[in-house]
Amino acid sequence: MAYEKCIVMIYSMREVNISGLDLNLIPPLDALLRLRNVTKAAADTGMSQPAMSRALARLRDLQNDPLLVRAGRGYVLTPRAEAIQPDVTRAIAHLRAIYRHESFDPRAVQRMVRFAAADTHTVLLVPRLMARLAKEAPGVALRGETYRPDSFARLESGELDFAFALANTPLPPGAYSEPVLRDRLALVMRKGHPAARRKWRIADYGRYGHAGVAMTGDGQSEIDTLLAAHGVTRRIALVTPHFTAALAAVAASDLVTTISAAFARRFARAFDLALHEPPFGDTVLETTFVCSHIRATDPFLAWLRTLVREVGDSIGLARAGGRG
């Protein structure tokens, strides 16, 4: 690389230990070779003239070459200085590129984004997300998949770019989570359900069968813990990995389910469903955007998180914040 070649040239052909080098000599060397004047080189790098003179003396000693020699009223480069100048210039450019924060342009991104999500996310968010991407990042393609037991491990390895998760989902070390959507729970049943026209109490959860949704588990949730605290046990008659399937089952039976209110409203008319407020103190359902902490500062993923929040806002589900 030009940077490493420049370091070696500064220190001539001696045995070079990179960790022991004075990298502060690179900017003054660049300025001296470009400007061919100690005073101007000092002003260019923000150094005092005596400090630049000392730097030139060290460089001359390291190179065993004067580098700059007086010619009339000015200085000229020695053959050695002329030989190394292109490498020094390239090395400086490489260093600046490393520390320069390029402006991010989503339209220039060509990328396949892989993510894990439930059908609540793919149905509510993805259509509008795709419409925005078509206009703002046409080179981006999305590939969604269902949750797997190793989904978080796949985030860490880079096989997945991100996943949606509930805010109370336990995350492994190394995961970054940022709230992006805020919803509420809804108790859902068919309009002709025997208990559709009255206000539910917690005890009612033990009187009817339930359709549960589980991507990797058995359908049990925090709801069961809450019910147990009140001495109530519900019977889970159906466990499915799809929220749409739970709604379809509820529409055709006396089962009930407790899921995202926004998602249930999306299908309420098609399935002829009744939505009720669950008899719990807290029905908030917060969704987070989860990725590896290694990729949390990826400009594209940061932009995509913002886009997800904006899409959520358009359907009344926006949520800002972050943790990780």
PDB file of C-alpha atoms in Angstrom:
ATOM      1  CA  MET A   1       0.000   0.000   0.000  1.00  0.00           C
ATOM      2  CA  ALA A   2       1.102   3.568  -0.700  1.00  0.00           C
ATOM      3  CA  TYR A   3       0.911   4.447   3.005  1.00  0.00           C
ATOM      4  CA  GLU A   4       3.203   1.600   4.080  1.00  0.00           C
ATOM      5  CA  LYS A   5       5.568   2.289   1.164  1.00  0.00           C
ATOM      6  CA  CYS A   6       5.756   5.914   2.240  1.00  0.00           C
ATOM      7  CA  ILE A   7       6.653   4.925   5.801  1.00  0.00           C
ATOM      8  CA  VAL A   8       9.426   2.672   4.545  1.00  0.00           C
ATOM      9  CA  MET A   9      10.771   5.428   2.302  1.00  0.00           C
ATOM     10  CA  ILE A  10      10.782   7.937   5.157  1.00  0.00           C
ATOM     11  CA  TYR A  11      12.904   5.549   7.153  1.00  0.00           C
ATOM     12  CA  SER A  12      15.007   4.600   4.124  1.00  0.00           C
ATOM     13  CA  MET A  13      15.973   0.931   3.763  1.00  0.00           C
ATOM     14  CA  ARG A  14      16.495   0.257   7.448  1.00  0.00           C
ATOM     15  CA  GLU A  15      14.646  -2.533   9.220  1.00  0.00           C
ATOM     16  CA  VAL A  16      11.263  -0.923   9.929  1.00  0.00           C
ATOM     17  CA  ASN A  17       9.113  -1.602  12.981  1.00  0.00           C
ATOM     18  CA  ILE A  18       5.846   0.195  12.168  1.00  0.00           C
ATOM     19  CA  SER A  19       4.774   0.424  15.811  1.00  0.00           C
ATOM     20  CA  GLY A  20       7.941   2.346  16.648  1.00  0.00           C
ATOM     21  CA  LEU A  21       7.686   4.966  13.901  1.00  0.00           C
ATOM     22  CA  ASP A  22       6.931   8.644  14.388  1.00  0.00           C
ATOM     23  CA  LEU A  23       3.954   9.053  12.077  1.00  0.00           C
ATOM     24  CA  ASN A  24       3.871  12.767  12.873  1.00  0.00           C
ATOM     25  CA  LEU A  25       6.648  13.197  10.302  1.00  0.00           C
ATOM     26  CA  ILE A  26       4.357  12.378   7.367  1.00  0.00           C
ATOM     27  CA  PRO A  27       2.392  15.702   7.247  1.00  0.00           C
ATOM     28  CA  PRO A  28       5.523  17.893   7.441  1.00  0.00           C
ATOM     29  CA  LEU A  29       7.231  15.769   4.797  1.00  0.00           C
ATOM     30  CA  ASP A  30       4.247  16.174   2.499  1.00  0.00           C
ATOM     31  CA  ALA A  31       4.141  19.953   3.060  1.00  0.00           C
ATOM     32  CA  LEU A  32       7.896  20.358   2.529  1.00  0.00           C
ATOM     33  CA  LEU A  33       7.846  18.404  -0.727  1.00  0.00           C
ATOM     34  CA  ARG A  34       4.810  20.285  -2.031  1.00  0.00           C
ATOM     35  CA  LEU A  35       5.719  23.812  -0.976  1.00  0.00           C
ATOM     36  CA  ARG A  36       9.531  23.581  -0.992  1.00  0.00           C
ATOM     37  CA  ASN A  37       9.716  26.213   1.728  1.00  0.00           C
ATOM     38  CA  VAL A  38      10.098  25.728   5.481  1.00  0.00           C
ATOM     39  CA  THR A  39       8.060  28.790   6.433  1.00  0.00           C
ATOM     40  CA  LYS A  40       5.159  27.957   4.110  1.00  0.00           C
ATOM     41  CA  ALA A  41       5.241  24.277   5.124  1.00  0.00           C
ATOM     42  CA  ALA A  42       5.028  25.287   8.795  1.00  0.00           C
ATOM     43  CA  ALA A  43       1.992  27.495   8.134  1.00  0.00           C
ATOM     44  CA  ASP A  44       0.364  24.739   6.027  1.00  0.00           C
ATOM     45  CA  THR A  45       0.575  22.173   8.836  1.00  0.00           C
ATOM     46  CA  GLY A  46      -0.024  24.521  11.762  1.00  0.00           C
ATOM     47  CA  MET A  47       3.516  24.064  13.089  1.00  0.00           C
ATOM     48  CA  SER A  48       5.915  26.750  14.210  1.00  0.00           C
ATOM     49  CA  GLN A  49       8.871  27.427  11.943  1.00  0.00           C
ATOM     50  CA  PRO A  50      11.402  26.059  14.483  1.00  0.00           C
ATOM     51  CA  ALA A  51       9.338  22.872  14.820  1.00  0.00           C
ATOM     52  CA  MET A  52       9.238  22.461  11.036  1.00  0.00           C
ATOM     53  CA  SER A  53      12.997  23.017  10.870  1.00  0.00           C
ATOM     54  CA  ARG A  54      13.508  20.272  13.461  1.00  0.00           C
ATOM     55  CA  ALA A  55      11.203  17.959  11.497  1.00  0.00           C
ATOM     56  CA  LEU A  56      13.221  18.613   8.328  1.00  0.00           C
ATOM     57  CA  ALA A  57      16.429  17.849  10.193  1.00  0.00           C
ATOM     58  CA  ARG A  58      15.014  14.520  11.388  1.00  0.00           C
ATOM     59  CA  LEU A  59      13.767  13.644   7.916  1.00  0.00           C
ATOM     60  CA  ARG A  60      17.150  14.430   6.409  1.00  0.00           C
ATOM     61  CA  ASP A  61      18.800  12.201   8.977  1.00  0.00           C
ATOM     62  CA  LEU A  62      16.350   9.342   8.378  1.00  0.00           C
ATOM     63  CA  GLN A  63      16.679   9.593   4.617  1.00  0.00           C
ATOM     64  CA  ASN A  64      20.405  10.307   4.671  1.00  0.00           C
ATOM     65  CA  ASP A  65      19.542  12.949   2.091  1.00  0.00           C
ATOM     66  CA  PRO A  66      19.063  16.752   2.301  1.00  0.00           C
ATOM     67  CA  LEU A  67      15.687  16.519   0.519  1.00  0.00           C
ATOM     68  CA  LEU A  68      15.512  20.316   0.062  1.00  0.00           C
ATOM     69  CA  VAL A  69      18.529  22.301  -1.158  1.00  0.00           C
ATOM     70  CA  ARG A  70      18.837  26.026  -1.663  1.00  0.00           C
ATOM     71  CA  ALA A  71      18.860  27.237  -5.248  1.00  0.00           C
ATOM     72  CA  GLY A  72      18.944  30.983  -5.676  1.00  0.00           C
ATOM     73  CA  ARG A  73      16.259  32.534  -3.484  1.00  0.00           C
ATOM     74  CA  GLY A  74      14.335  29.303  -3.015  1.00  0.00           C
ATOM     75  CA  TYR A  75      14.698  25.540  -2.579  1.00  0.00           C
ATOM     76  CA  VAL A  76      14.555  22.628  -4.982  1.00  0.00           C
ATOM     77  CA  LEU A  77      13.975  18.934  -4.369  1.00  0.00           C
ATOM     78  CA  THR A  78      16.813  16.478  -4.494  1.00  0.00           C
ATOM     79  CA  PRO A  79      16.431  13.443  -6.776  1.00  0.00           C
ATOM     80  CA  ARG A  80      15.574  11.385  -3.691  1.00  0.00           C
ATOM     81  CA  ALA A  81      12.818  13.823  -2.675  1.00  0.00           C
ATOM     82  CA  GLU A  82      11.384  13.808  -6.192  1.00  0.00           C
ATOM     83  CA  ALA A  83      11.352  10.007  -6.175  1.00  0.00           C
ATOM     84  CA  ILE A  84       9.347   9.695  -2.954  1.00  0.00           C
ATOM     85  CA  GLN A  85       6.971  12.622  -3.451  1.00  0.00           C
ATOM     86  CA  PRO A  86       4.291  10.668  -5.440  1.00  0.00           C
ATOM     87  CA  ASP A  87       4.149   7.984  -2.743  1.00  0.00           C
ATOM     88  CA  VAL A  88       3.909  10.586  -0.009  1.00  0.00           C
ATOM     89  CA  THR A  89       1.046  12.305  -1.824  1.00  0.00           C
ATOM     90  CA  ARG A  90      -0.823   9.012  -2.228  1.00  0.00           C
ATOM     91  CA  ALA A  91      -0.220   8.072   1.400  1.00  0.00           C
ATOM     92  CA  ILE A  92      -1.715  11.349   2.594  1.00  0.00           C
ATOM     93  CA  ALA A  93      -4.744  10.785   0.347  1.00  0.00           C
ATOM     94  CA  HIS A  94      -5.200   7.263   1.788  1.00  0.00           C
ATOM     95  CA  LEU A  95      -5.041   8.577   5.342  1.00  0.00           C
ATOM     96  CA  ARG A  96      -7.571  11.318   4.626  1.00  0.00           C
ATOM     97  CA  ALA A  97      -9.924   8.779   3.050  1.00  0.00           C
ATOM     98  CA  ILE A  98      -9.762   6.590   6.172  1.00  0.00           C
ATOM     99  CA  TYR A  99     -10.888   9.423   8.448  1.00  0.00           C
ATOM    100  CA  ARG A 100     -13.222  11.228   6.062  1.00  0.00           C
ATOM    101  CA  HIS A 101     -16.938  10.695   6.677  1.00  0.00           C
ATOM    102  CA  GLU A 102     -18.450  10.446   3.236  1.00  0.00           C
ATOM    103  CA  SER A 103     -21.960  11.768   2.754  1.00  0.00           C
ATOM    104  CA  PHE A 104     -24.390   8.885   2.467  1.00  0.00           C
ATOM    105  CA  ASP A 105     -26.470   8.619  -0.695  1.00  0.00           C
ATOM    106  CA  PRO A 106     -29.093   5.825  -0.527  1.00  0.00           C
ATOM    107  CA  ARG A 107     -29.626   6.062  -4.292  1.00  0.00           C
ATOM    108  CA  ALA A 108     -26.072   4.808  -4.833  1.00  0.00           C
ATOM    109  CA  VAL A 109     -26.530   1.678  -2.672  1.00  0.00           C
ATOM    110  CA  GLN A 110     -26.641  -1.697  -4.422  1.00  0.00           C
ATOM    111  CA  ARG A 111     -27.466  -4.192  -1.690  1.00  0.00           C
ATOM    112  CA  MET A 112     -29.528  -7.215  -0.712  1.00  0.00           C
ATOM    113  CA  VAL A 113     -30.891  -6.709   2.806  1.00  0.00           C
ATOM    114  CA  ARG A 114     -31.765  -9.864   4.728  1.00  0.00           C
ATOM    115  CA  PHE A 115     -34.000  -9.631   7.784  1.00  0.00           C
ATOM    116  CA  ALA A 116     -36.102 -11.768  10.131  1.00  0.00           C
ATOM    117  CA  ALA A 117     -39.698 -10.751  10.714  1.00  0.00           C
ATOM    118  CA  ALA A 118     -43.198 -11.963  11.488  1.00  0.00           C
ATOM    119  CA  ASP A 119     -46.085 -11.517   9.077  1.00  0.00           C
ATOM    120  CA  THR A 120     -47.221  -8.557  11.182  1.00  0.00           C
ATOM    121  CA  HIS A 121     -44.140  -6.667   9.955  1.00  0.00           C
ATOM    122  CA  THR A 122     -44.181  -7.924   6.385  1.00  0.00           C
ATOM    123  CA  VAL A 123     -47.875  -7.107   5.955  1.00  0.00           C
ATOM    124  CA  LEU A 124     -47.987  -3.764   7.774  1.00  0.00           C
ATOM    125  CA  LEU A 125     -44.587  -2.319   6.912  1.00  0.00           C
ATOM    126  CA  VAL A 126     -43.024  -3.944   3.879  1.00  0.00           C
ATOM    127  CA  PRO A 127     -45.458  -2.730   1.193  1.00  0.00           C
ATOM    128  CA  ARG A 128     -44.933   0.931   2.106  1.00  0.00           C
ATOM    129  CA  LEU A 129     -41.265   0.305   2.762  1.00  0.00           C
ATOM    130  CA  MET A 130     -40.851  -1.075  -0.759  1.00  0.00           C
ATOM    131  CA  ALA A 131     -42.642   1.962  -2.197  1.00  0.00           C
ATOM    132  CA  ARG A 132     -40.195   4.275  -0.418  1.00  0.00           C
ATOM    133  CA  LEU A 133     -37.179   2.198  -1.427  1.00  0.00           C
ATOM    134  CA  ALA A 134     -38.242   2.269  -5.069  1.00  0.00           C
ATOM    135  CA  LYS A 135     -37.997   6.056  -4.980  1.00  0.00           C
ATOM    136  CA  GLU A 136     -35.120   6.622  -2.569  1.00  0.00           C
ATOM    137  CA  ALA A 137     -32.902   3.523  -2.829  1.00  0.00           C
ATOM    138  CA  PRO A 138     -33.844   1.648  -6.034  1.00  0.00           C
ATOM    139  CA  GLY A 139     -30.747  -0.557  -5.826  1.00  0.00           C
ATOM    140  CA  VAL A 140     -31.862  -2.118  -2.526  1.00  0.00           C
ATOM    141  CA  ALA A 141     -33.671  -5.474  -2.447  1.00  0.00           C
ATOM    142  CA  LEU A 142     -35.258  -7.010   0.664  1.00  0.00           C
ATOM    143  CA  ARG A 143     -35.245 -10.676   1.606  1.00  0.00           C
ATOM    144  CA  GLY A 144     -37.392 -11.543   4.610  1.00  0.00           C
ATOM    145  CA  GLU A 145     -37.427 -14.833   6.470  1.00  0.00           C
ATOM    146  CA  THR A 146     -39.193 -16.301   9.473  1.00  0.00           C
ATOM    147  CA  TYR A 147     -37.520 -16.394  12.859  1.00  0.00           C
ATOM    148  CA  ARG A 148     -35.244 -19.301  13.686  1.00  0.00           C
ATOM    149  CA  PRO A 149     -33.598 -20.343  16.954  1.00  0.00           C
ATOM    150  CA  ASP A 150     -30.274 -19.133  15.533  1.00  0.00           C
ATOM    151  CA  SER A 151     -31.543 -15.789  14.207  1.00  0.00           C
ATOM    152  CA  PHE A 152     -29.540 -13.716  16.688  1.00  0.00           C
ATOM    153  CA  ALA A 153     -26.402 -15.727  15.941  1.00  0.00           C
ATOM    154  CA  ARG A 154     -26.978 -15.037  12.250  1.00  0.00           C
ATOM    155  CA  LEU A 155     -27.147 -11.322  13.008  1.00  0.00           C
ATOM    156  CA  GLU A 156     -23.738 -11.508  14.650  1.00  0.00           C
ATOM    157  CA  SER A 157     -22.226 -13.460  11.752  1.00  0.00           C
ATOM    158  CA  GLY A 158     -23.661 -11.099   9.145  1.00  0.00           C
ATOM    159  CA  GLU A 159     -26.015 -13.632   7.530  1.00  0.00           C
ATOM    160  CA  LEU A 160     -28.864 -11.357   8.597  1.00  0.00           C
ATOM    161  CA  ASP A 161     -28.684  -7.569   8.497  1.00  0.00           C
ATOM    162  CA  PHE A 162     -31.418  -6.972  11.053  1.00  0.00           C
ATOM    163  CA  ALA A 163     -34.463  -8.445  12.753  1.00  0.00           C
ATOM    164  CA  PHE A 164     -37.636  -7.104  14.285  1.00  0.00           C
ATOM    165  CA  ALA A 165     -38.200  -8.049  17.921  1.00  0.00           C
ATOM    166  CA  LEU A 166     -40.416  -7.048  20.812  1.00  0.00           C
ATOM    167  CA  ALA A 167     -38.827  -4.652  23.271  1.00  0.00           C
ATOM    168  CA  ASN A 168     -39.006  -7.277  26.045  1.00  0.00           C
ATOM    169  CA  THR A 169     -37.288  -9.966  23.956  1.00  0.00           C
ATOM    170  CA  PRO A 170     -34.075 -11.086  25.733  1.00  0.00           C
ATOM    171  CA  LEU A 171     -31.104 -10.121  23.554  1.00  0.00           C
ATOM    172  CA  PRO A 172     -27.682 -11.775  23.572  1.00  0.00           C
ATOM    173  CA  PRO A 173     -24.472  -9.836  24.287  1.00  0.00           C
ATOM    174  CA  GLY A 174     -23.393  -7.879  21.246  1.00  0.00           C
ATOM    175  CA  ALA A 175     -26.907  -7.067  20.023  1.00  0.00           C
ATOM    176  CA  TYR A 176     -28.011  -3.485  19.378  1.00  0.00           C
ATOM    177  CA  SER A 177     -31.698  -2.680  19.719  1.00  0.00           C
ATOM    178  CA  GLU A 178     -33.542   0.491  18.761  1.00  0.00           C
ATOM    179  CA  PRO A 179     -37.291   1.042  19.239  1.00  0.00           C
ATOM    180  CA  VAL A 180     -38.969   1.841  15.920  1.00  0.00           C
ATOM    181  CA  LEU A 181     -42.676   1.009  16.284  1.00  0.00           C
ATOM    182  CA  ARG A 182     -45.266   1.342  19.020  1.00  0.00           C
ATOM    183  CA  ASP A 183     -48.570  -0.506  18.956  1.00  0.00           C
ATOM    184  CA  ARG A 184     -51.094  -1.889  21.431  1.00  0.00           C
ATOM    185  CA  LEU A 185     -52.474  -5.359  22.070  1.00  0.00           C
ATOM    186  CA  ALA A 186     -56.005  -6.243  21.041  1.00  0.00           C
ATOM    187  CA  LEU A 187     -58.218  -9.097  22.181  1.00  0.00           C
ATOM    188  CA  VAL A 188     -59.633 -10.485  18.937  1.00  0.00           C
ATOM    189  CA  MET A 189     -62.581 -12.782  18.269  1.00  0.00           C
ATOM    190  CA  ARG A 190     -65.249 -13.227  15.588  1.00  0.00           C
ATOM    191  CA  LYS A 191     -68.182 -10.852  15.802  1.00  0.00           C
ATOM    192  CA  GLY A 192     -70.546 -13.785  16.442  1.00  0.00           C
ATOM    193  CA  HIS A 193     -68.488 -15.040  19.405  1.00  0.00           C
ATOM    194  CA  PRO A 194     -70.595 -15.785  22.527  1.00  0.00           C
ATOM    195  CA  ALA A 195     -68.625 -13.169  24.487  1.00  0.00           C
ATOM    196  CA  ALA A 196     -68.112 -10.605  21.721  1.00  0.00           C
ATOM    197  CA  ARG A 197     -70.602  -8.081  23.074  1.00  0.00           C
ATOM    198  CA  ARG A 198     -69.437  -7.729  26.644  1.00  0.00           C
ATOM    199  CA  LYS A 199     -66.397  -6.337  28.381  1.00  0.00           C
ATOM    200  CA  TRP A 200     -63.886  -9.035  29.174  1.00  0.00           C
ATOM    201  CA  ARG A 201     -62.410  -9.734  32.587  1.00  0.00           C
ATOM    202  CA  ILE A 202     -59.192 -11.624  33.248  1.00  0.00           C
ATOM    203  CA  ALA A 203     -61.203 -14.643  34.386  1.00  0.00           C
ATOM    204  CA  ASP A 204     -62.724 -14.876  30.886  1.00  0.00           C
ATOM    205  CA  TYR A 205     -59.320 -15.822  29.500  1.00  0.00           C
ATOM    206  CA  GLY A 206     -59.723 -19.192  31.158  1.00  0.00           C
ATOM    207  CA  ARG A 207     -63.166 -19.872  29.671  1.00  0.00           C
ATOM    208  CA  TYR A 208     -62.332 -19.979  25.963  1.00  0.00           C
ATOM    209  CA  GLY A 209     -59.688 -21.599  23.794  1.00  0.00           C
ATOM    210  CA  HIS A 210     -56.901 -19.432  22.437  1.00  0.00           C
ATOM    211  CA  ALA A 211     -54.925 -19.243  19.212  1.00  0.00           C
ATOM    212  CA  GLY A 212     -51.311 -18.526  20.049  1.00  0.00           C
ATOM    213  CA  VAL A 213     -48.506 -17.371  17.768  1.00  0.00           C
ATOM    214  CA  ALA A 214     -44.987 -18.662  18.267  1.00  0.00           C
ATOM    215  CA  MET A 215     -42.074 -18.301  15.873  1.00  0.00           C
ATOM    216  CA  THR A 216     -39.728 -20.571  17.836  1.00  0.00           C
ATOM    217  CA  GLY A 217     -41.475 -21.389  21.140  1.00  0.00           C
ATOM    218  CA  ASP A 218     -44.641 -23.076  22.381  1.00  0.00           C
ATOM    219  CA  GLY A 219     -47.067 -20.154  22.228  1.00  0.00           C
ATOM    220  CA  GLN A 220     -46.670 -19.201  25.897  1.00  0.00           C
ATOM    221  CA  SER A 221     -46.071 -15.511  26.552  1.00  0.00           C
ATOM    222  CA  GLU A 222     -46.050 -12.786  29.202  1.00  0.00           C
ATOM    223  CA  ILE A 223     -49.838 -12.982  29.087  1.00  0.00           C
ATOM    224  CA  ASP A 224     -49.698 -16.441  30.673  1.00  0.00           C
ATOM    225  CA  THR A 225     -47.465 -15.118  33.448  1.00  0.00           C
ATOM    226  CA  LEU A 226     -49.934 -12.298  34.111  1.00  0.00           C
ATOM    227  CA  LEU A 227     -52.887 -14.694  34.118  1.00  0.00           C
ATOM    228  CA  ALA A 228     -51.093 -17.058  36.485  1.00  0.00           C
ATOM    229  CA  ALA A 229     -50.673 -14.192  38.950  1.00  0.00           C
ATOM    230  CA  HIS A 230     -54.474 -13.985  39.008  1.00  0.00           C
ATOM    231  CA  GLY A 231     -54.930 -17.739  39.266  1.00  0.00           C
ATOM    232  CA  VAL A 232     -56.103 -18.072  35.668  1.00  0.00           C
ATOM    233  CA  THR A 233     -54.836 -20.582  33.113  1.00  0.00           C
ATOM    234  CA  ARG A 234     -55.778 -20.318  29.459  1.00  0.00           C
ATOM    235  CA  ARG A 235     -56.049 -23.254  27.085  1.00  0.00           C
ATOM    236  CA  ILE A 236     -54.016 -22.758  23.941  1.00  0.00           C
ATOM    237  CA  ALA A 237     -55.888 -24.784  21.353  1.00  0.00           C
ATOM    238  CA  LEU A 238     -53.763 -23.672  18.373  1.00  0.00           C
ATOM    239  CA  VAL A 239     -50.144 -22.619  17.991  1.00  0.00           C
ATOM    240  CA  THR A 240     -49.094 -21.232  14.630  1.00  0.00           C
ATOM    241  CA  PRO A 241     -46.056 -19.265  13.414  1.00  0.00           C
ATOM    242  CA  HIS A 242     -48.303 -16.847  11.509  1.00  0.00           C
ATOM    243  CA  PHE A 243     -50.532 -14.122  12.921  1.00  0.00           C
ATOM    244  CA  THR A 244     -52.678 -14.250   9.787  1.00  0.00           C
ATOM    245  CA  ALA A 245     -53.396 -17.934  10.429  1.00  0.00           C
ATOM    246  CA  ALA A 246     -54.380 -17.150  14.023  1.00  0.00           C
ATOM    247  CA  LEU A 247     -56.887 -14.561  12.791  1.00  0.00           C
ATOM    248  CA  ALA A 248     -58.271 -16.975  10.198  1.00  0.00           C
ATOM    249  CA  ALA A 249     -58.765 -19.622  12.899  1.00  0.00           C
ATOM    250  CA  VAL A 250     -60.443 -17.128  15.217  1.00  0.00           C
ATOM    251  CA  ALA A 251     -62.775 -16.040  12.407  1.00  0.00           C
ATOM    252  CA  ALA A 252     -63.967 -19.624  11.913  1.00  0.00           C
ATOM    253  CA  SER A 253     -64.348 -20.717  15.553  1.00  0.00           C
ATOM    254  CA  ASP A 254     -64.893 -19.600  19.121  1.00  0.00           C
ATOM    255  CA  LEU A 255     -61.154 -19.253  19.692  1.00  0.00           C
ATOM    256  CA  VAL A 256     -59.765 -15.862  20.673  1.00  0.00           C
ATOM    257  CA  THR A 257     -56.297 -14.377  20.255  1.00  0.00           C
ATOM    258  CA  THR A 258     -54.383 -11.427  21.674  1.00  0.00           C
ATOM    259  CA  ILE A 259     -52.180  -9.757  19.076  1.00  0.00           C
ATOM    260  CA  SER A 260     -51.154  -6.437  17.496  1.00  0.00           C
ATOM    261  CA  ALA A 261     -54.139  -4.109  17.277  1.00  0.00           C
ATOM    262  CA  ALA A 262     -52.857  -2.530  14.056  1.00  0.00           C
ATOM    263  CA  PHE A 263     -52.520  -5.936  12.425  1.00  0.00           C
ATOM    264  CA  ALA A 264     -55.942  -7.117  13.640  1.00  0.00           C
ATOM    265  CA  ARG A 265     -57.582  -3.947  12.299  1.00  0.00           C
ATOM    266  CA  ARG A 266     -55.963  -4.641   8.918  1.00  0.00           C
ATOM    267  CA  PHE A 267     -58.001  -7.870   8.640  1.00  0.00           C
ATOM    268  CA  ALA A 268     -61.030  -7.025  10.792  1.00  0.00           C
ATOM    269  CA  ARG A 269     -63.396  -6.418   7.900  1.00  0.00           C
ATOM    270  CA  ALA A 270     -62.174  -9.327   5.756  1.00  0.00           C
ATOM    271  CA  PHE A 271     -62.515 -11.799   8.643  1.00  0.00           C
ATOM    272  CA  ASP A 272     -65.521 -10.109  10.322  1.00  0.00           C
ATOM    273  CA  LEU A 273     -63.660  -9.689  13.601  1.00  0.00           C
ATOM    274  CA  ALA A 274     -64.416  -7.875  16.842  1.00  0.00           C
ATOM    275  CA  LEU A 275     -61.527  -6.116  18.619  1.00  0.00           C
ATOM    276  CA  HIS A 276     -61.552  -5.407  22.353  1.00  0.00           C
ATOM    277  CA  GLU A 277     -59.204  -3.817  24.841  1.00  0.00           C
ATOM    278  CA  PRO A 278     -57.582  -6.657  26.847  1.00  0.00           C
ATOM    279  CA  PRO A 279     -58.310  -6.563  30.596  1.00  0.00           C
ATOM    280  CA  PHE A 280     -54.670  -5.809  31.450  1.00  0.00           C
ATOM    281  CA  GLY A 281     -53.053  -2.749  32.926  1.00  0.00           C
ATOM    282  CA  ASP A 282     -50.412  -2.453  30.211  1.00  0.00           C
ATOM    283  CA  THR A 283     -51.229  -3.269  26.593  1.00  0.00           C
ATOM    284  CA  VAL A 284     -48.318  -1.457  24.939  1.00  0.00           C
ATOM    285  CA  LEU A 285     -46.562  -3.464  22.225  1.00  0.00           C
ATOM    286  CA  GLU A 286     -43.189  -1.977  21.298  1.00  0.00           C
ATOM    287  CA  THR A 287     -41.152  -3.312  18.374  1.00  0.00           C
ATOM    288  CA  THR A 288     -37.418  -2.829  18.023  1.00  0.00           C
ATOM    289  CA  PHE A 289     -34.974  -2.932  15.139  1.00  0.00           C
ATOM    290  CA  VAL A 290     -32.191  -5.346  16.184  1.00  0.00           C
ATOM    291  CA  CYS A 291     -28.769  -5.748  14.604  1.00  0.00           C
ATOM    292  CA  SER A 292     -25.233  -6.598  15.668  1.00  0.00           C
ATOM    293  CA  HIS A 293     -23.505  -3.771  17.535  1.00  0.00           C
ATOM    294  CA  ILE A 294     -20.739  -4.119  14.935  1.00  0.00           C
ATOM    295  CA  ARG A 295     -23.171  -2.945  12.230  1.00  0.00           C
ATOM    296  CA  ALA A 296     -25.166  -0.477  14.317  1.00  0.00           C
ATOM    297  CA  THR A 297     -23.199   2.465  12.850  1.00  0.00           C
ATOM    298  CA  ASP A 298     -23.496   1.238   9.262  1.00  0.00           C
ATOM    299  CA  PRO A 299     -24.771   4.397   7.471  1.00  0.00           C
ATOM    300  CA  PHE A 300     -27.199   2.372   5.390  1.00  0.00           C
ATOM    301  CA  LEU A 301     -28.728   0.514   8.361  1.00  0.00           C
ATOM    302  CA  ALA A 302     -28.986   3.804  10.275  1.00  0.00           C
ATOM    303  CA  TRP A 303     -30.819   5.296   7.292  1.00  0.00           C
ATOM    304  CA  LEU A 304     -33.053   2.218   7.022  1.00  0.00           C
ATOM    305  CA  ARG A 305     -33.997   2.422  10.725  1.00  0.00           C
ATOM    306  CA  THR A 306     -35.121   5.999  10.166  1.00  0.00           C
ATOM    307  CA  LEU A 307     -37.081   4.929   7.104  1.00  0.00           C
ATOM    308  CA  VAL A 308     -38.841   2.185   9.103  1.00  0.00           C
ATOM    309  CA  ARG A 309     -39.851   4.752  11.736  1.00  0.00           C
ATOM    310  CA  GLU A 310     -41.175   7.075   9.035  1.00  0.00           C
ATOM    311  CA  VAL A 311     -43.182   4.261   7.463  1.00  0.00           C
ATOM    312  CA  GLY A 312     -44.466   3.351  10.929  1.00  0.00           C
ATOM    313  CA  ASP A 313     -45.489   6.955  11.470  1.00  0.00           C
ATOM    314  CA  SER A 314     -47.516   6.848   8.269  1.00  0.00           C
ATOM    315  CA  ILE A 315     -49.630   4.054   9.777  1.00  0.00           C
ATOM    316  CA  GLY A 316     -49.607   5.420  13.312  1.00  0.00           C
ATOM    317  CA  LEU A 317     -46.858   3.187  14.695  1.00  0.00           C
ATOM    318  CA  ALA A 318     -43.805   5.470  14.938  1.00  0.00           C
ATOM    319  CA  ARG A 319     -41.453   5.221  17.884  1.00  0.00           C
ATOM    320  CA  ALA A 320     -38.057   6.910  18.391  1.00  0.00           C
ATOM    321  CA  GLY A 321     -35.200   5.974  20.717  1.00  0.00           C
ATOM    322  CA  GLY A 322     -32.383   3.456  21.137  1.00  0.00           C
ATOM    323  CA  ARG A 323     -30.454   1.140  23.400  1.00  0.00           C
ATOM    324  CA  GLY A 324     -27.500  -1.138  22.914  1.00  0.00           C
TER     325      GLY A 324
END
